[in-house]
PDB file of C-alpha atoms in Angstrom:
ATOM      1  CA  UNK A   1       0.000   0.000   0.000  1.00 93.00           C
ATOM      2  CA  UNK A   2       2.469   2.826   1.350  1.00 97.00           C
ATOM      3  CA  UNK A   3       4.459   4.078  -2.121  1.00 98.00           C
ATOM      4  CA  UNK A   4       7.055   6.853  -1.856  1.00 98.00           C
ATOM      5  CA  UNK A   5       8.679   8.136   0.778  1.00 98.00           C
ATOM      6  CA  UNK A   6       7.382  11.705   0.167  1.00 98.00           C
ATOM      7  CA  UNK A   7       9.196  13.292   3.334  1.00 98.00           C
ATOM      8  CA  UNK A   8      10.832  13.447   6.772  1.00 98.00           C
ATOM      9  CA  UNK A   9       9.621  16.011   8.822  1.00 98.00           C
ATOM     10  CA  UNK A  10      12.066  18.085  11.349  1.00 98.00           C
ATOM     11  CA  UNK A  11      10.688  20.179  13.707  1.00 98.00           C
ATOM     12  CA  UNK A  12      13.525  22.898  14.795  1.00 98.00           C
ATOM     13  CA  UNK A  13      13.561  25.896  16.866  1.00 97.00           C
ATOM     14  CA  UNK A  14      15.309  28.440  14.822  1.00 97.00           C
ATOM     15  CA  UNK A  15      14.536  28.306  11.162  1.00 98.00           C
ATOM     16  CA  UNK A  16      17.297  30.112   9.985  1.00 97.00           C
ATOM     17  CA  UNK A  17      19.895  28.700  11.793  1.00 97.00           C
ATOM     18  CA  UNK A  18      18.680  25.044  10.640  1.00 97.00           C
ATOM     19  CA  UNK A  19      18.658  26.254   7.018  1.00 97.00           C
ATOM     20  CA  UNK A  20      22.238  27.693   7.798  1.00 96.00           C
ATOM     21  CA  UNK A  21      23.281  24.207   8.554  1.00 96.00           C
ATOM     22  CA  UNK A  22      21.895  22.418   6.045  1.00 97.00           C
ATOM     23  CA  UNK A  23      23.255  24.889   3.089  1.00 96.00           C
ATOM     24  CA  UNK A  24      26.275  25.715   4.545  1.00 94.00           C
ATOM     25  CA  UNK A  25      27.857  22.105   6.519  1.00 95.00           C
ATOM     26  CA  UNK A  26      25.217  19.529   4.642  1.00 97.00           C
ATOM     27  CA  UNK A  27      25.567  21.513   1.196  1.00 96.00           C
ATOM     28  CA  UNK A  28      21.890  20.856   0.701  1.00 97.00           C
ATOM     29  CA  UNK A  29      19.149  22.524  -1.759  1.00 96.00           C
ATOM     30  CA  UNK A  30      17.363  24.327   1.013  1.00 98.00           C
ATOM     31  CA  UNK A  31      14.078  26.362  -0.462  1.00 97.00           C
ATOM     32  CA  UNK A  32      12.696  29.551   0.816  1.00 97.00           C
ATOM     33  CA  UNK A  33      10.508  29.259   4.152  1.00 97.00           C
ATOM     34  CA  UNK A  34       6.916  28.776   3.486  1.00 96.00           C
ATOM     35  CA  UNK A  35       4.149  30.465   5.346  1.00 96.00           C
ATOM     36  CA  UNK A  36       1.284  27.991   6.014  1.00 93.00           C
ATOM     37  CA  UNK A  37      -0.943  29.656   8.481  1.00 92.00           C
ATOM     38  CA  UNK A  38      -3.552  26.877   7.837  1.00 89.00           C
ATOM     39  CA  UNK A  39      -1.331  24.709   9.028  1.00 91.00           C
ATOM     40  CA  UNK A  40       0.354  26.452  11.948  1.00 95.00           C
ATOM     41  CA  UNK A  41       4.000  26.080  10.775  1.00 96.00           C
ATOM     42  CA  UNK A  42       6.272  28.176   8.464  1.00 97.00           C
ATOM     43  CA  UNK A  43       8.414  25.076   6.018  1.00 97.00           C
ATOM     44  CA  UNK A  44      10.888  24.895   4.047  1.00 97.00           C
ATOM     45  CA  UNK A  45      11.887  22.047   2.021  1.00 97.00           C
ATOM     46  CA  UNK A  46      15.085  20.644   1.030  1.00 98.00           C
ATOM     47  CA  UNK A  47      15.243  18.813  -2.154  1.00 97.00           C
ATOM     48  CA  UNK A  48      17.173  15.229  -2.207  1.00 98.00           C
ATOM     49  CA  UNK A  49      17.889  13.525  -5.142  1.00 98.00           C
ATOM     50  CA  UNK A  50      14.486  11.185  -4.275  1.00 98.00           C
ATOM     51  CA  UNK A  51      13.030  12.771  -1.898  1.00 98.00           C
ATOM     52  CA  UNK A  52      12.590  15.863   0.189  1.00 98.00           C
ATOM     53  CA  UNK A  53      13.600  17.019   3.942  1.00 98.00           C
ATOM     54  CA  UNK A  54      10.780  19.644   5.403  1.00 97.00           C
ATOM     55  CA  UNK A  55      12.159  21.399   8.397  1.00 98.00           C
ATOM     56  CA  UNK A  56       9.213  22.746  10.233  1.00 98.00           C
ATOM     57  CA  UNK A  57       8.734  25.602  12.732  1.00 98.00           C
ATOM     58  CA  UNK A  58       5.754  26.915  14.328  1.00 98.00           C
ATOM     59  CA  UNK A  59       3.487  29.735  12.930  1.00 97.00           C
ATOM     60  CA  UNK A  60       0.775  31.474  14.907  1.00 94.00           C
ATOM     61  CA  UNK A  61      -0.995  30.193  18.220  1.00 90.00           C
ATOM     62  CA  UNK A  62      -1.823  26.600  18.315  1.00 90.00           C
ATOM     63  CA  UNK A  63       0.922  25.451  16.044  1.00 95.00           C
ATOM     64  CA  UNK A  64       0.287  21.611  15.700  1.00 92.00           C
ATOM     65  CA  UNK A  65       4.449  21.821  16.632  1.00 96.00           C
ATOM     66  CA  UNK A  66       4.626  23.936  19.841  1.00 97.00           C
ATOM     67  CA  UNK A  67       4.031  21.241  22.255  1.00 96.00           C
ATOM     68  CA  UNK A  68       6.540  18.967  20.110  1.00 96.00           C
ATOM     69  CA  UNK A  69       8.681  21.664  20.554  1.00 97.00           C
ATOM     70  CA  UNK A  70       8.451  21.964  24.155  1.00 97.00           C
ATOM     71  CA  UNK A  71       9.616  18.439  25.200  1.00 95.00           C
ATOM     72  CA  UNK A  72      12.468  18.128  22.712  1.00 95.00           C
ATOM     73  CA  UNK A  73      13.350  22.497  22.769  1.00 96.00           C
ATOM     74  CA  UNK A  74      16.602  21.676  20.753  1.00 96.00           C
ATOM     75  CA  UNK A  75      13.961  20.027  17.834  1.00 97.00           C
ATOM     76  CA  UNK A  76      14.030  16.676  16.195  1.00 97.00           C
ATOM     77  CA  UNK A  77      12.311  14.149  13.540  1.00 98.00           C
ATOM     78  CA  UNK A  78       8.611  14.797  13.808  1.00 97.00           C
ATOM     79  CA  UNK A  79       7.266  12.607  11.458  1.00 98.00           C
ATOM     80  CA  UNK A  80       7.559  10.937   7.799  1.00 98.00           C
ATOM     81  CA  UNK A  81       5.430  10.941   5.192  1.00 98.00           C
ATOM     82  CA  UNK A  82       4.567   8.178   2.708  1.00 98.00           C
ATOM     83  CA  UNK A  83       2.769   8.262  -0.115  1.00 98.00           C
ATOM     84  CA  UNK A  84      -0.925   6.530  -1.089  1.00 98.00           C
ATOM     85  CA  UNK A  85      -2.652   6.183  -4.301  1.00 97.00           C
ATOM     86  CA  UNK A  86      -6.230   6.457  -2.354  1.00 97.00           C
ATOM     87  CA  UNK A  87      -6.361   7.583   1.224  1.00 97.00           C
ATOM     88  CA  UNK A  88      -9.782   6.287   1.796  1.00 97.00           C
ATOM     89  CA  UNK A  89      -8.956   2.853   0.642  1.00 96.00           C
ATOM     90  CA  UNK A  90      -5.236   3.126   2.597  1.00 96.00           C
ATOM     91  CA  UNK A  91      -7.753   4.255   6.040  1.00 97.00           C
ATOM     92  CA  UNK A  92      -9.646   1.662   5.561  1.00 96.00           C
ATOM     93  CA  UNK A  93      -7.423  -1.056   5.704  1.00 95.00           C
ATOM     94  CA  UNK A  94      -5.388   0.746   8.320  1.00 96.00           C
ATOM     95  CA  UNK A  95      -8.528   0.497  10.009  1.00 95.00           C
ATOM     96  CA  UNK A  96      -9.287  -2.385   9.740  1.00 95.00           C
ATOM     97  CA  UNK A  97      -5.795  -3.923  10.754  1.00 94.00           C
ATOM     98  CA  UNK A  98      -6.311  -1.832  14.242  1.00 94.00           C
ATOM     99  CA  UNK A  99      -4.495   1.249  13.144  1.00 95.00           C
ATOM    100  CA  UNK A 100      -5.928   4.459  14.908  1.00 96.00           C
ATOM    101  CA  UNK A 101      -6.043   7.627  12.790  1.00 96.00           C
ATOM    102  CA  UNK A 102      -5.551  10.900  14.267  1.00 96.00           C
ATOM    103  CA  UNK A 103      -8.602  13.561  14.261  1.00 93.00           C
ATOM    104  CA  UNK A 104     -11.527  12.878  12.825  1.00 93.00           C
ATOM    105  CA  UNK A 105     -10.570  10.086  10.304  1.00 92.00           C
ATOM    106  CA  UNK A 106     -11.865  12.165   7.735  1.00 94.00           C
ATOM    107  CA  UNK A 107      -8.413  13.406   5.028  1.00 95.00           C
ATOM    108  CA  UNK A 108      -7.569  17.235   5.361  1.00 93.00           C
ATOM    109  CA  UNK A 109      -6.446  18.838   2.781  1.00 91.00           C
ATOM    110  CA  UNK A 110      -2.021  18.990   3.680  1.00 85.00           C
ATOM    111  CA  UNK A 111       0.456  21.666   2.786  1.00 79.00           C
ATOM    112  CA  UNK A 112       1.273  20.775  -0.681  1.00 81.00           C
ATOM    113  CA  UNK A 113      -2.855  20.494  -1.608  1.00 89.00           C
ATOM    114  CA  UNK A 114      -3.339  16.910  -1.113  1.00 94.00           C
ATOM    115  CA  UNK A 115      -5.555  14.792   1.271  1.00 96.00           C
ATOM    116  CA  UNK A 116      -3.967  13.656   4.324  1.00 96.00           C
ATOM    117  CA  UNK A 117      -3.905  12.095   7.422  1.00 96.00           C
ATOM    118  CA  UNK A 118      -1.410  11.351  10.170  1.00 96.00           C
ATOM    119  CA  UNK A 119      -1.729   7.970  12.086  1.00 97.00           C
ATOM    120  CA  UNK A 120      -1.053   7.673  15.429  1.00 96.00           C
ATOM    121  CA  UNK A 121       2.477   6.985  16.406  1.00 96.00           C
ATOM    122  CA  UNK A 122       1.652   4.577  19.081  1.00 95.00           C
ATOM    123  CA  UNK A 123       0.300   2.105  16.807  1.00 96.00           C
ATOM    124  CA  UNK A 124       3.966   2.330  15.191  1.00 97.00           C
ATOM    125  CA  UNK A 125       6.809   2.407  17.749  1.00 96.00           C
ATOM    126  CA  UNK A 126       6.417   6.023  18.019  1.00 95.00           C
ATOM    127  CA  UNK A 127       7.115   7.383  15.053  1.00 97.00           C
ATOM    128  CA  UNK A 128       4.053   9.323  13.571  1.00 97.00           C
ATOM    129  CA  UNK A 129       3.219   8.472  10.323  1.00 98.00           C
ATOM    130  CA  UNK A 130       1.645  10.931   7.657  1.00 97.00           C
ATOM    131  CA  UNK A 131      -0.255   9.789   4.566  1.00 97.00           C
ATOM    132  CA  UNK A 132      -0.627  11.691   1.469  1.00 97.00           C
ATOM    133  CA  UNK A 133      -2.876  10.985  -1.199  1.00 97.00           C
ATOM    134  CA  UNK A 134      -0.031  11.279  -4.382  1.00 91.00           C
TER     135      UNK A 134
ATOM    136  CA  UNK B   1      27.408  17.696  -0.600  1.00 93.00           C
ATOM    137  CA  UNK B   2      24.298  15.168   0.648  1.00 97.00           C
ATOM    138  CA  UNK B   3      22.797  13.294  -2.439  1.00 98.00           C
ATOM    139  CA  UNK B   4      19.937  10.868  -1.841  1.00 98.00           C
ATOM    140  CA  UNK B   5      18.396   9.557   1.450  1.00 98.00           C
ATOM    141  CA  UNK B   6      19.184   6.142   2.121  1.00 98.00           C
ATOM    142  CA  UNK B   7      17.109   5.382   4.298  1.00 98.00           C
ATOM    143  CA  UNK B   8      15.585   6.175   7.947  1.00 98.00           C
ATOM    144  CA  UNK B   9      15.655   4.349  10.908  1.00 98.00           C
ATOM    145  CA  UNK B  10      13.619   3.786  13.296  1.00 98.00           C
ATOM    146  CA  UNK B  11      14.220   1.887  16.836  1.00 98.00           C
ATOM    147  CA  UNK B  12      11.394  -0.892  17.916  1.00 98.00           C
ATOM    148  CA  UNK B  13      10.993  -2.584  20.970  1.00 97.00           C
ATOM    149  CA  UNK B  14       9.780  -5.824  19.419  1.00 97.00           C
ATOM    150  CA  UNK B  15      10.963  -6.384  15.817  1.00 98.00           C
ATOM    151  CA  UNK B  16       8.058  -9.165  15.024  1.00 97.00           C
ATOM    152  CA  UNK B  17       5.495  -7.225  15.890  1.00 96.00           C
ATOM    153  CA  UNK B  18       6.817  -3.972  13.871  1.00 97.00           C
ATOM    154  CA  UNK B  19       7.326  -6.028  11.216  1.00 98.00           C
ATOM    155  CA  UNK B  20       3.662  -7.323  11.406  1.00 96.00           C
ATOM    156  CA  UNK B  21       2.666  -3.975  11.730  1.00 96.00           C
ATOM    157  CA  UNK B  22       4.077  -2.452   8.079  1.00 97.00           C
ATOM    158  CA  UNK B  23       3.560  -5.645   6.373  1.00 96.00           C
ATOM    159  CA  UNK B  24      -0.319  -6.099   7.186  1.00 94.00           C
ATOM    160  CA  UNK B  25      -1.354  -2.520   8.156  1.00 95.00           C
ATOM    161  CA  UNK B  26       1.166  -0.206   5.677  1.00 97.00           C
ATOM    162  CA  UNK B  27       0.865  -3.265   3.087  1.00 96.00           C
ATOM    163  CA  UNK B  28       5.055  -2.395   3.003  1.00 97.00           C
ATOM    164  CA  UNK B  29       7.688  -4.941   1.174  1.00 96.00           C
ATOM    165  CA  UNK B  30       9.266  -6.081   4.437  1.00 98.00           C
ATOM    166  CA  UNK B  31      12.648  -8.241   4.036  1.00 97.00           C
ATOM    167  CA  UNK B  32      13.953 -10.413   6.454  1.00 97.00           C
ATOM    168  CA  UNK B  33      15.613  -9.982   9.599  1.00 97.00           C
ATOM    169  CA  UNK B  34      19.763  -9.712   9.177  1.00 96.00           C
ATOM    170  CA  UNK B  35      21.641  -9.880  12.943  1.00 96.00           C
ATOM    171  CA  UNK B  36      24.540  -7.817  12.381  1.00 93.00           C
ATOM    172  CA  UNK B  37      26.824  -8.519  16.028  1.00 92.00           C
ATOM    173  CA  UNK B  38      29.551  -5.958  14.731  1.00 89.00           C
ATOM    174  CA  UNK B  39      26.866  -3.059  15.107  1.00 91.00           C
ATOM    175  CA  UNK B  40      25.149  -4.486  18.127  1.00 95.00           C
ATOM    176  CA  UNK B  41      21.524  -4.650  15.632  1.00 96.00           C
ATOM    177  CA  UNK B  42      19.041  -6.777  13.791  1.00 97.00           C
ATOM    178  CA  UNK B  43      17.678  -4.650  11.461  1.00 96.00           C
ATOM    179  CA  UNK B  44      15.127  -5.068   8.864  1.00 97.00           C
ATOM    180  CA  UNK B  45      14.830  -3.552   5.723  1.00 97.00           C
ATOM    181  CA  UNK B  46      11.532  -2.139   4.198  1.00 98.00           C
ATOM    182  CA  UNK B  47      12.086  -1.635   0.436  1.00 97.00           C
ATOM    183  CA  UNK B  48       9.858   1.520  -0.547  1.00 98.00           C
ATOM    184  CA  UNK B  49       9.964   2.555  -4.425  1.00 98.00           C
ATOM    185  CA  UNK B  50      12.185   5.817  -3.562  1.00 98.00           C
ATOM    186  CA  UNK B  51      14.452   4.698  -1.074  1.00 98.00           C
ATOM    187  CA  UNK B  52      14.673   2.555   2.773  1.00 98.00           C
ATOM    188  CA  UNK B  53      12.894   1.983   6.116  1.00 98.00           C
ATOM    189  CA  UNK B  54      15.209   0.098   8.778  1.00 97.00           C
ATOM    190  CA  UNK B  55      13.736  -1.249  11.505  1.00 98.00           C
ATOM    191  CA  UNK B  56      15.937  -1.407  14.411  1.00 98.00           C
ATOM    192  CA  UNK B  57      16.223  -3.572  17.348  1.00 98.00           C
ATOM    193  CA  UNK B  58      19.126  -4.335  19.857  1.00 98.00           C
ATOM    194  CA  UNK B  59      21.440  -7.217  19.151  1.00 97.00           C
ATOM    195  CA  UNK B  60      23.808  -8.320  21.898  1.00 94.00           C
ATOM    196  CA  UNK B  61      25.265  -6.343  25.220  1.00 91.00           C
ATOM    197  CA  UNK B  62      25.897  -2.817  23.914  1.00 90.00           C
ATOM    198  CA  UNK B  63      23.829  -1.947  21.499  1.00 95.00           C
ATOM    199  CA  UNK B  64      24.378   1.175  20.410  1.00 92.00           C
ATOM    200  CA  UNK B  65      20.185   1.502  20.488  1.00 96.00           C
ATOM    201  CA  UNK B  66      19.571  -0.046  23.689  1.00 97.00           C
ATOM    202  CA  UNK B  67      20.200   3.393  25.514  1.00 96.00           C
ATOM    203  CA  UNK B  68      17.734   4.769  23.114  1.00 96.00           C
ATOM    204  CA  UNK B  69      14.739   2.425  23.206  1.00 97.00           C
ATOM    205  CA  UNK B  70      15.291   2.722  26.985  1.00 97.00           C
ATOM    206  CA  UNK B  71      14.534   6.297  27.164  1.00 95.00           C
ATOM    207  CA  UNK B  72      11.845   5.914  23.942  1.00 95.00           C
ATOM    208  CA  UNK B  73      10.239   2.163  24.994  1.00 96.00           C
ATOM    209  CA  UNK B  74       7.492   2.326  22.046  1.00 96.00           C
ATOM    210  CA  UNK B  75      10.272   3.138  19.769  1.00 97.00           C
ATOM    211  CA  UNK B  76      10.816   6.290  17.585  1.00 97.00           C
ATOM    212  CA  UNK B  77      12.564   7.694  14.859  1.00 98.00           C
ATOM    213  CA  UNK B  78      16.387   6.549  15.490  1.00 97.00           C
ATOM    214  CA  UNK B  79      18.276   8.513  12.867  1.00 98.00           C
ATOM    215  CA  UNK B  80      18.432   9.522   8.927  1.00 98.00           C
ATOM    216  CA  UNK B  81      21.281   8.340   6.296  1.00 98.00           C
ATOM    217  CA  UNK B  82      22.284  10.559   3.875  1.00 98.00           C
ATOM    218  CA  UNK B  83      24.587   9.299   0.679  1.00 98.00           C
ATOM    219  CA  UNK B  84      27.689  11.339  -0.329  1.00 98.00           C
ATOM    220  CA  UNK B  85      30.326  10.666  -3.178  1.00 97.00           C
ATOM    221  CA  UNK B  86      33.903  11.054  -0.690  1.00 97.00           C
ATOM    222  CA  UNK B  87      33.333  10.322   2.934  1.00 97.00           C
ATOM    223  CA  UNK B  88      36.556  12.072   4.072  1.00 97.00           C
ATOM    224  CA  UNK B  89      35.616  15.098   1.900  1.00 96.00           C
ATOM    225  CA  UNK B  90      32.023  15.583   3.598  1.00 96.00           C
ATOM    226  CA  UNK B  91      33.909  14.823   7.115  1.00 97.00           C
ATOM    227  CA  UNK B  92      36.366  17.782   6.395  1.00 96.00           C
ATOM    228  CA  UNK B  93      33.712  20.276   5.351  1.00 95.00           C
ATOM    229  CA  UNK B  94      31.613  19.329   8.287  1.00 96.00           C
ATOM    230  CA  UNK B  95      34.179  19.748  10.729  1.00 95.00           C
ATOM    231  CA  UNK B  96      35.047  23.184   9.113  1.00 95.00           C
ATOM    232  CA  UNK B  97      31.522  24.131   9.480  1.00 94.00           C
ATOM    233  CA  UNK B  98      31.682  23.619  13.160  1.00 94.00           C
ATOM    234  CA  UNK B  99      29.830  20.613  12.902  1.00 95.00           C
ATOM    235  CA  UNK B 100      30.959  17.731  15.284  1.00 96.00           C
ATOM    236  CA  UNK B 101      31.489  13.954  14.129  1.00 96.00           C
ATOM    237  CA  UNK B 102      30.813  11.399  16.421  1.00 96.00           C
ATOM    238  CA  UNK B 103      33.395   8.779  17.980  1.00 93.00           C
ATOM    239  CA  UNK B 104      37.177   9.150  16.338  1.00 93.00           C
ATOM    240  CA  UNK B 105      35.916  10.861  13.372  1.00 92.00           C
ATOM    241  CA  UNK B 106      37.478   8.159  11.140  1.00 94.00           C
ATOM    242  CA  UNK B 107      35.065   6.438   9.014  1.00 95.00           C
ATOM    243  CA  UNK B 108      33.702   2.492  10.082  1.00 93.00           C
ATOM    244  CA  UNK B 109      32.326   0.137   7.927  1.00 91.00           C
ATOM    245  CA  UNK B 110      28.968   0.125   8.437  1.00 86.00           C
ATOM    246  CA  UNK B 111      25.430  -1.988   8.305  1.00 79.00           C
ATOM    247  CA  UNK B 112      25.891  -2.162   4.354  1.00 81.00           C
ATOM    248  CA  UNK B 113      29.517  -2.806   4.008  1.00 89.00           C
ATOM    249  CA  UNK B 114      30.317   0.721   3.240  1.00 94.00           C
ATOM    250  CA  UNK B 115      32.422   3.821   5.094  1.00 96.00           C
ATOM    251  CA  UNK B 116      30.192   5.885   7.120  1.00 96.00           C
ATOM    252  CA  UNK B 117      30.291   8.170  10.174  1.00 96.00           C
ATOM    253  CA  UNK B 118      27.623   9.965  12.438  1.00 96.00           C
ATOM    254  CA  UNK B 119      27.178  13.525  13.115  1.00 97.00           C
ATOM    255  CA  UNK B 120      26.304  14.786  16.665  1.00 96.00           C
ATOM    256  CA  UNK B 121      22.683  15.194  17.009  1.00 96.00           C
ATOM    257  CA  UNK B 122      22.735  18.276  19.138  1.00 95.00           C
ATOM    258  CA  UNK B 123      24.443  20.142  15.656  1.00 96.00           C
ATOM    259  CA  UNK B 124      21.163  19.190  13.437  1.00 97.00           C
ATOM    260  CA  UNK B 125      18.413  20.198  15.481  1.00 96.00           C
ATOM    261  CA  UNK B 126      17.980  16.455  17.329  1.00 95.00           C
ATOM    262  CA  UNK B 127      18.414  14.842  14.534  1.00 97.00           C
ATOM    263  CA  UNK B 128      20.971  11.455  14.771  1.00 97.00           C
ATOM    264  CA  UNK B 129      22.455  11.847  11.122  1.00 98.00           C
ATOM    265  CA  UNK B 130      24.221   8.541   9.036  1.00 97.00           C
ATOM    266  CA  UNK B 131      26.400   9.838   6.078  1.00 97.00           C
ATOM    267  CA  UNK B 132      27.508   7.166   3.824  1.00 97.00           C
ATOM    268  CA  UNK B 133      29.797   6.837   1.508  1.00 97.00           C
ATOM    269  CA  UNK B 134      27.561   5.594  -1.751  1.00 91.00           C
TER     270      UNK B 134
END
């Protein structure tokens, strides 16, 4: 079912110091910070050869980040992202296998215009697990 | 510098069970367990169309992850492995960037049978990084 590996998701608490790092000592392809006040983070994506890093900081009150942010203040991974080819039928079977996902179950629309939905990370050894409709 | 993502690993507390978990619930291409005693692991490789998932679970007295699953016991996202062309090359313009390499800063031979080395965490915004030489 799962296809891609669409991202990995780093929460960090000073944006321009973690793009710094990655240009500068990584020598990665670091994009311009993206503003996603739906969302309640400001991105910015690194490009890999086959896939992309998103370092993620929050934007506005309620960021879904903050509290992440507050138990690990120096940041860390946050979550990865795979890709689907239909969320509903991916849910479903998640479901059905005893998977919990997050919210209302229902796929939002994520920050590059797709459905999503994040599982719950203690259904997979803590890592939280996003799924994007490709 | 960093070209593709080799994969990301992630630290479990019971490797059947994980396994079971992204076989029948993410429908993922699981392989089969390796033990690899000179790393203190068993890992398990998940084959996605774009690049790895390595499950991780201790091997031995030691283990490098033991210290991790016992402050994470559900697990969690262990580290990411980056691919670059000359190991030594990406060590010396790390080090100039202030960036600290873990252990005697010489490369090892690792999980795959090439050089690689580790980056302190605390220098990439909690985030355990694996270069490897591709």
């Amino acid at each position: 079912m799962i296809g891609r590996l669409n991202h990995v998701a780093i929460a960090v608490p000073d944006l321009d110091a973690a793009c710094a790092r990655y240009r500068d000592a990584l020598g990665a392809n670091v994009g311009a910070p993206q503003e996603e006040p739906d969302h309640g983070v400001t991105a910015v994506f690194i490009e890999l050869p086959n896939t992309k890093i998103e370092l993620l900081h929050p934007l506005g009150e309620n960021s879904p980040i903050a509290g992440f942010l507050e138990k690990n203040p120096s940041g860390g991974m946050h979550h990865v992202c795979y890709e689907v080819e239909d969320i509903l039928a991916a849910r479903d079977q998640l479901k059905a296998a005893g998977a919990r996902v997050l919210g209302s179950g229902e796929p939002k629309i994520g920050a590059h215009g797709k459905p999503v939905l994040f599982l719950h990370p203690k259904d997979f050894n803590g890592c939280l697990i996003e799924l994007e409709q490709a």
